[in-house]
mmCIF file of C-alpha atoms in Angstrom:
data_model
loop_
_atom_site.group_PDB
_atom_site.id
_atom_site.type_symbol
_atom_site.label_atom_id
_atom_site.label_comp_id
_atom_site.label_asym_id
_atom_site.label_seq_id
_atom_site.Cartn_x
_atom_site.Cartn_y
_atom_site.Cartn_z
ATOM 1 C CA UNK A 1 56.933 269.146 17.970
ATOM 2 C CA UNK A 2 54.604 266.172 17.104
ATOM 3 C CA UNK A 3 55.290 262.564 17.414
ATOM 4 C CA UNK A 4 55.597 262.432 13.472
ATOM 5 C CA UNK A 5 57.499 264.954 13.421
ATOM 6 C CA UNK A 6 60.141 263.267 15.761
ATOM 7 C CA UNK A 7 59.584 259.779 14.459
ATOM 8 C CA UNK A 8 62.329 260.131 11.455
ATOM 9 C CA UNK A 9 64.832 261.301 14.500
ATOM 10 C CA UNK A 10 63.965 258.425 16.308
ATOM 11 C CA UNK A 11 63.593 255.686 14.436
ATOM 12 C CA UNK A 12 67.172 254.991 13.545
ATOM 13 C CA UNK A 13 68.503 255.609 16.818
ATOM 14 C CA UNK A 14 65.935 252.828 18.172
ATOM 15 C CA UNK A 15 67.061 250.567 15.046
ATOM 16 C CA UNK A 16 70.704 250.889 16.406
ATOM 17 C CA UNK A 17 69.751 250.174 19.949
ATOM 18 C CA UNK A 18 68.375 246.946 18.674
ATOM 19 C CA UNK A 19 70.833 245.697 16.551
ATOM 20 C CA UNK A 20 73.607 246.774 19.357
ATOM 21 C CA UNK A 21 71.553 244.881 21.778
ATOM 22 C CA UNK A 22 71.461 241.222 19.430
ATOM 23 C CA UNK A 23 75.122 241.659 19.127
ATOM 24 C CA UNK A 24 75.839 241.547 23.277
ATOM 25 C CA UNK A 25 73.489 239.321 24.026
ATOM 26 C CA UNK A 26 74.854 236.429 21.617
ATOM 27 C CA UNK A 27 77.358 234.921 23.933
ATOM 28 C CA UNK A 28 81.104 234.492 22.398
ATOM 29 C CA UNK A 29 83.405 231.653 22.818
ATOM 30 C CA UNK A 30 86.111 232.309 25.542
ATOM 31 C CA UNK A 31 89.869 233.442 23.936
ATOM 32 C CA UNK A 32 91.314 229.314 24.577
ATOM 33 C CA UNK A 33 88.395 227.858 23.901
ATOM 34 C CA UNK A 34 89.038 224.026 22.959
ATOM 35 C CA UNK A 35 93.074 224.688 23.651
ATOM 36 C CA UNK A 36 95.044 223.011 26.353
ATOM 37 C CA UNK A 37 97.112 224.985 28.573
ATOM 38 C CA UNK A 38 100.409 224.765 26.942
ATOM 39 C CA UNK A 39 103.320 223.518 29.336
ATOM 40 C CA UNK A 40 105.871 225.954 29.665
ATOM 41 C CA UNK A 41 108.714 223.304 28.333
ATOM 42 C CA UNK A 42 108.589 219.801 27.291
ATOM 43 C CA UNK A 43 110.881 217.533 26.965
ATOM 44 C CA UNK A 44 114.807 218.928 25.517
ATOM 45 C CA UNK A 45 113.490 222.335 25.646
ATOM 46 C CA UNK A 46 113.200 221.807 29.574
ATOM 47 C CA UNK A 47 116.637 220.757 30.103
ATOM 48 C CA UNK A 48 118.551 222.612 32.850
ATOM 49 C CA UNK A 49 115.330 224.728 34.283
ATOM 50 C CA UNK A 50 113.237 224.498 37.239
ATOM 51 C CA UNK A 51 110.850 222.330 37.842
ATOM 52 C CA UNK A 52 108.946 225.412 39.271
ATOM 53 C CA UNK A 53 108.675 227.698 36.363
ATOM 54 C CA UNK A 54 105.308 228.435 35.203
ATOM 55 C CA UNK A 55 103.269 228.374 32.144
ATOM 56 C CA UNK A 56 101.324 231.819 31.178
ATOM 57 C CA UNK A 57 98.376 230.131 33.795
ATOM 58 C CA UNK A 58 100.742 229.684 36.652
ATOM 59 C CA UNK A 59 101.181 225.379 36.040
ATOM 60 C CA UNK A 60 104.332 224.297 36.876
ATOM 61 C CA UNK A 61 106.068 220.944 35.822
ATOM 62 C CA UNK A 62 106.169 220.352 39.718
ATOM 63 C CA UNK A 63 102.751 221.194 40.254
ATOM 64 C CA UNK A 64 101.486 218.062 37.839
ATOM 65 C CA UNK A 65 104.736 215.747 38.955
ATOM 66 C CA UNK A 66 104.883 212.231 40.464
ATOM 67 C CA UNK A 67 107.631 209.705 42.073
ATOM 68 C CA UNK A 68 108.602 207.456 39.210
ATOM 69 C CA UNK A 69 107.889 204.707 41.526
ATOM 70 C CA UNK A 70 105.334 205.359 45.454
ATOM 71 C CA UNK A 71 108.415 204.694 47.477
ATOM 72 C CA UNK A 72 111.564 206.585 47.255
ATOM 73 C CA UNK A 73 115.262 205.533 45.946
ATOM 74 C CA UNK A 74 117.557 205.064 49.420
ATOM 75 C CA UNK A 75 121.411 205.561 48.148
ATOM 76 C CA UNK A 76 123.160 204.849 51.397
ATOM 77 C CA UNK A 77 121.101 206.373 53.845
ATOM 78 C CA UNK A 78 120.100 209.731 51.377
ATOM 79 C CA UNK A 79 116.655 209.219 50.101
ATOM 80 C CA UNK A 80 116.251 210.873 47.105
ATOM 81 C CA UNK A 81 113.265 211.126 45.061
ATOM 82 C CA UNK A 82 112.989 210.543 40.865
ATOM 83 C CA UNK A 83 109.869 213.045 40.028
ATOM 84 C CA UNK A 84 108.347 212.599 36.491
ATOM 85 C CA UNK A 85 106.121 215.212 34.567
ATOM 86 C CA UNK A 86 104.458 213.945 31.834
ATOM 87 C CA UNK A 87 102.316 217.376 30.867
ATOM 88 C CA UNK A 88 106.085 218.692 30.500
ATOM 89 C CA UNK A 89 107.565 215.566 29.324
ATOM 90 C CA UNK A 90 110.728 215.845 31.553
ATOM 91 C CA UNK A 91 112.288 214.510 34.924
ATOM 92 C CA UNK A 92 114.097 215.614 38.072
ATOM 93 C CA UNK A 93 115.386 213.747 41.211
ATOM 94 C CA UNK A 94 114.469 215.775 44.677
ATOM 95 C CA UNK A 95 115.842 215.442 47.831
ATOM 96 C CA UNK A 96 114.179 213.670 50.882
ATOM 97 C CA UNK A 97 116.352 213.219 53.493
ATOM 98 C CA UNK A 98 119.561 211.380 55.284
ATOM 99 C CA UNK A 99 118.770 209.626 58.362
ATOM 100 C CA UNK A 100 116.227 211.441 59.448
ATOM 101 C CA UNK A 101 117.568 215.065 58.494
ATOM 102 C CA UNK A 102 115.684 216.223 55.625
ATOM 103 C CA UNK A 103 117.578 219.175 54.619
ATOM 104 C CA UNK A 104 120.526 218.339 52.075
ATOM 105 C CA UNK A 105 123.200 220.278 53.433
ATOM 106 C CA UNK A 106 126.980 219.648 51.687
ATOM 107 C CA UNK A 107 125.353 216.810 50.168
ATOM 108 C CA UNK A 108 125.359 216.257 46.308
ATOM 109 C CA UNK A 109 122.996 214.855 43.976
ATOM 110 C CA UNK A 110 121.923 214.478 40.142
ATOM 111 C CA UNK A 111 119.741 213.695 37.668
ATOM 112 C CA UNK A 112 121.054 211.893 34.977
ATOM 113 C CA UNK A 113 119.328 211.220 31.474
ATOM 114 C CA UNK A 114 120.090 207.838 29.499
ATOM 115 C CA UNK A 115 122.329 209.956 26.930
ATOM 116 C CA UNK A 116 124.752 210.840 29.888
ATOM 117 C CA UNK A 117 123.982 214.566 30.409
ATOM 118 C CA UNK A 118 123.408 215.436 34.730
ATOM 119 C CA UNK A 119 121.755 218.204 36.509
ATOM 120 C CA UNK A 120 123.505 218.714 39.558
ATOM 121 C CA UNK A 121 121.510 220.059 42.981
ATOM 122 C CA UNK A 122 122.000 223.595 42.195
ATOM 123 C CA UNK A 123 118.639 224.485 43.738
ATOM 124 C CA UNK A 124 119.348 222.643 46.661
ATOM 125 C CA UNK A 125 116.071 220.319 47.215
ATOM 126 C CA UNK A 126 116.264 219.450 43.879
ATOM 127 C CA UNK A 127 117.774 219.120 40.449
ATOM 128 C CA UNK A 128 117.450 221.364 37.517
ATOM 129 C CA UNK A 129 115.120 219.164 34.978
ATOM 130 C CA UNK A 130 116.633 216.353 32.097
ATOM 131 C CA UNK A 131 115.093 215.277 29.288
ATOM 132 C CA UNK A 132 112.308 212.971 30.149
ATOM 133 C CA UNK A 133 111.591 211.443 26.969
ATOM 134 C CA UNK A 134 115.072 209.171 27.802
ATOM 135 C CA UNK A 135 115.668 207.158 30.751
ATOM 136 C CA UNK A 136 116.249 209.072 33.767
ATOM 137 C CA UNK A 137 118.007 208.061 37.211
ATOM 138 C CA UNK A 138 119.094 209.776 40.562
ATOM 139 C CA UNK A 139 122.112 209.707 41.922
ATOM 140 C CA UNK A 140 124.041 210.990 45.232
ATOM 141 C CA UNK A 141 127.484 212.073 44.497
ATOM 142 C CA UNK A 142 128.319 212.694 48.421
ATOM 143 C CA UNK A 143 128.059 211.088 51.126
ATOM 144 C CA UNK A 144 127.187 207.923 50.075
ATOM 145 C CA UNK A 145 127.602 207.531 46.398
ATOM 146 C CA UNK A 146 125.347 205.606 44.450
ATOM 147 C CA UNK A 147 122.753 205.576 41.968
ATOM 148 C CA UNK A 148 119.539 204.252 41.395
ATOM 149 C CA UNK A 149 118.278 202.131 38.009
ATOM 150 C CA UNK A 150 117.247 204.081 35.065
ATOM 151 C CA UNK A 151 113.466 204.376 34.036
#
């Protein structure tokens, strides 16, 4: 068969291989391009979870969380800790330690939010989260009762 013979075979299939080839080699925009992780709560719809759940990425609340304040809150001799996210716009208080022990046994704390409402230590080292677009304090039910300001 000659070369003009096969050139009408050909030709299109070479026309398709070209236009196939502009098409991958103009780069496209990544799925979340120009979108901020979203949080995986914020503010009310956080109330009562962890701190620790995770966003579709894996960010937690805890993961971008500070003390309210460098030093910690000492009720009695319980040092407890008021953390603050503000990616998830919501608060917790976690434990630190009692004279020296650092694991909080029996001991009870909370988190309380301005409008009243408390998270008690059901995960142990800390709180369940509050609201965190109200003021938030900490407070140790047991042994040493107390609380610390709101903020």
């Amino acid at each position: 068969m000659s070369l003009r013979a096969r050139l009408p075979v050909v030709a299109p299939i070479i026309a398709l291989m070209a236009v196939a080839a502009l098409f991958l080699a103009v780069p496209g925009e990544p799925a979340h391009a120009g979108v901020a992780d979203e949080p995986p709560c914020y503010g009310p719809t956080c109330v009562g979870k962890s701190p620790y759940i995770v966003n579709a990425e894996g960010k937690s609340c805890a993961s971008t969380a500070v003390d309210v304040y460098p030093t910690l809150f000492a009720v009695g001799d319980a040092d407890i800790a008021v953390r603050w996210s503000s990616w998830c716009g919501a608060n917790w208080v976690r434990w630190e330690s009692i004279a020296g022990m650092y694991s909080p046994g029996t001991n009870e704390f909370y988190a309380q939010s301005y409008d009243g409402f408390l998270q008690y230590n059901s995960y142990g080292y800390y709180t369940p989260m509050v609201n965190g677009l109200e003021g938030v304090r900490g407070c140790v039910v047991y042994p040493y009762p107390g609380c610390t300001a709101y903020y």
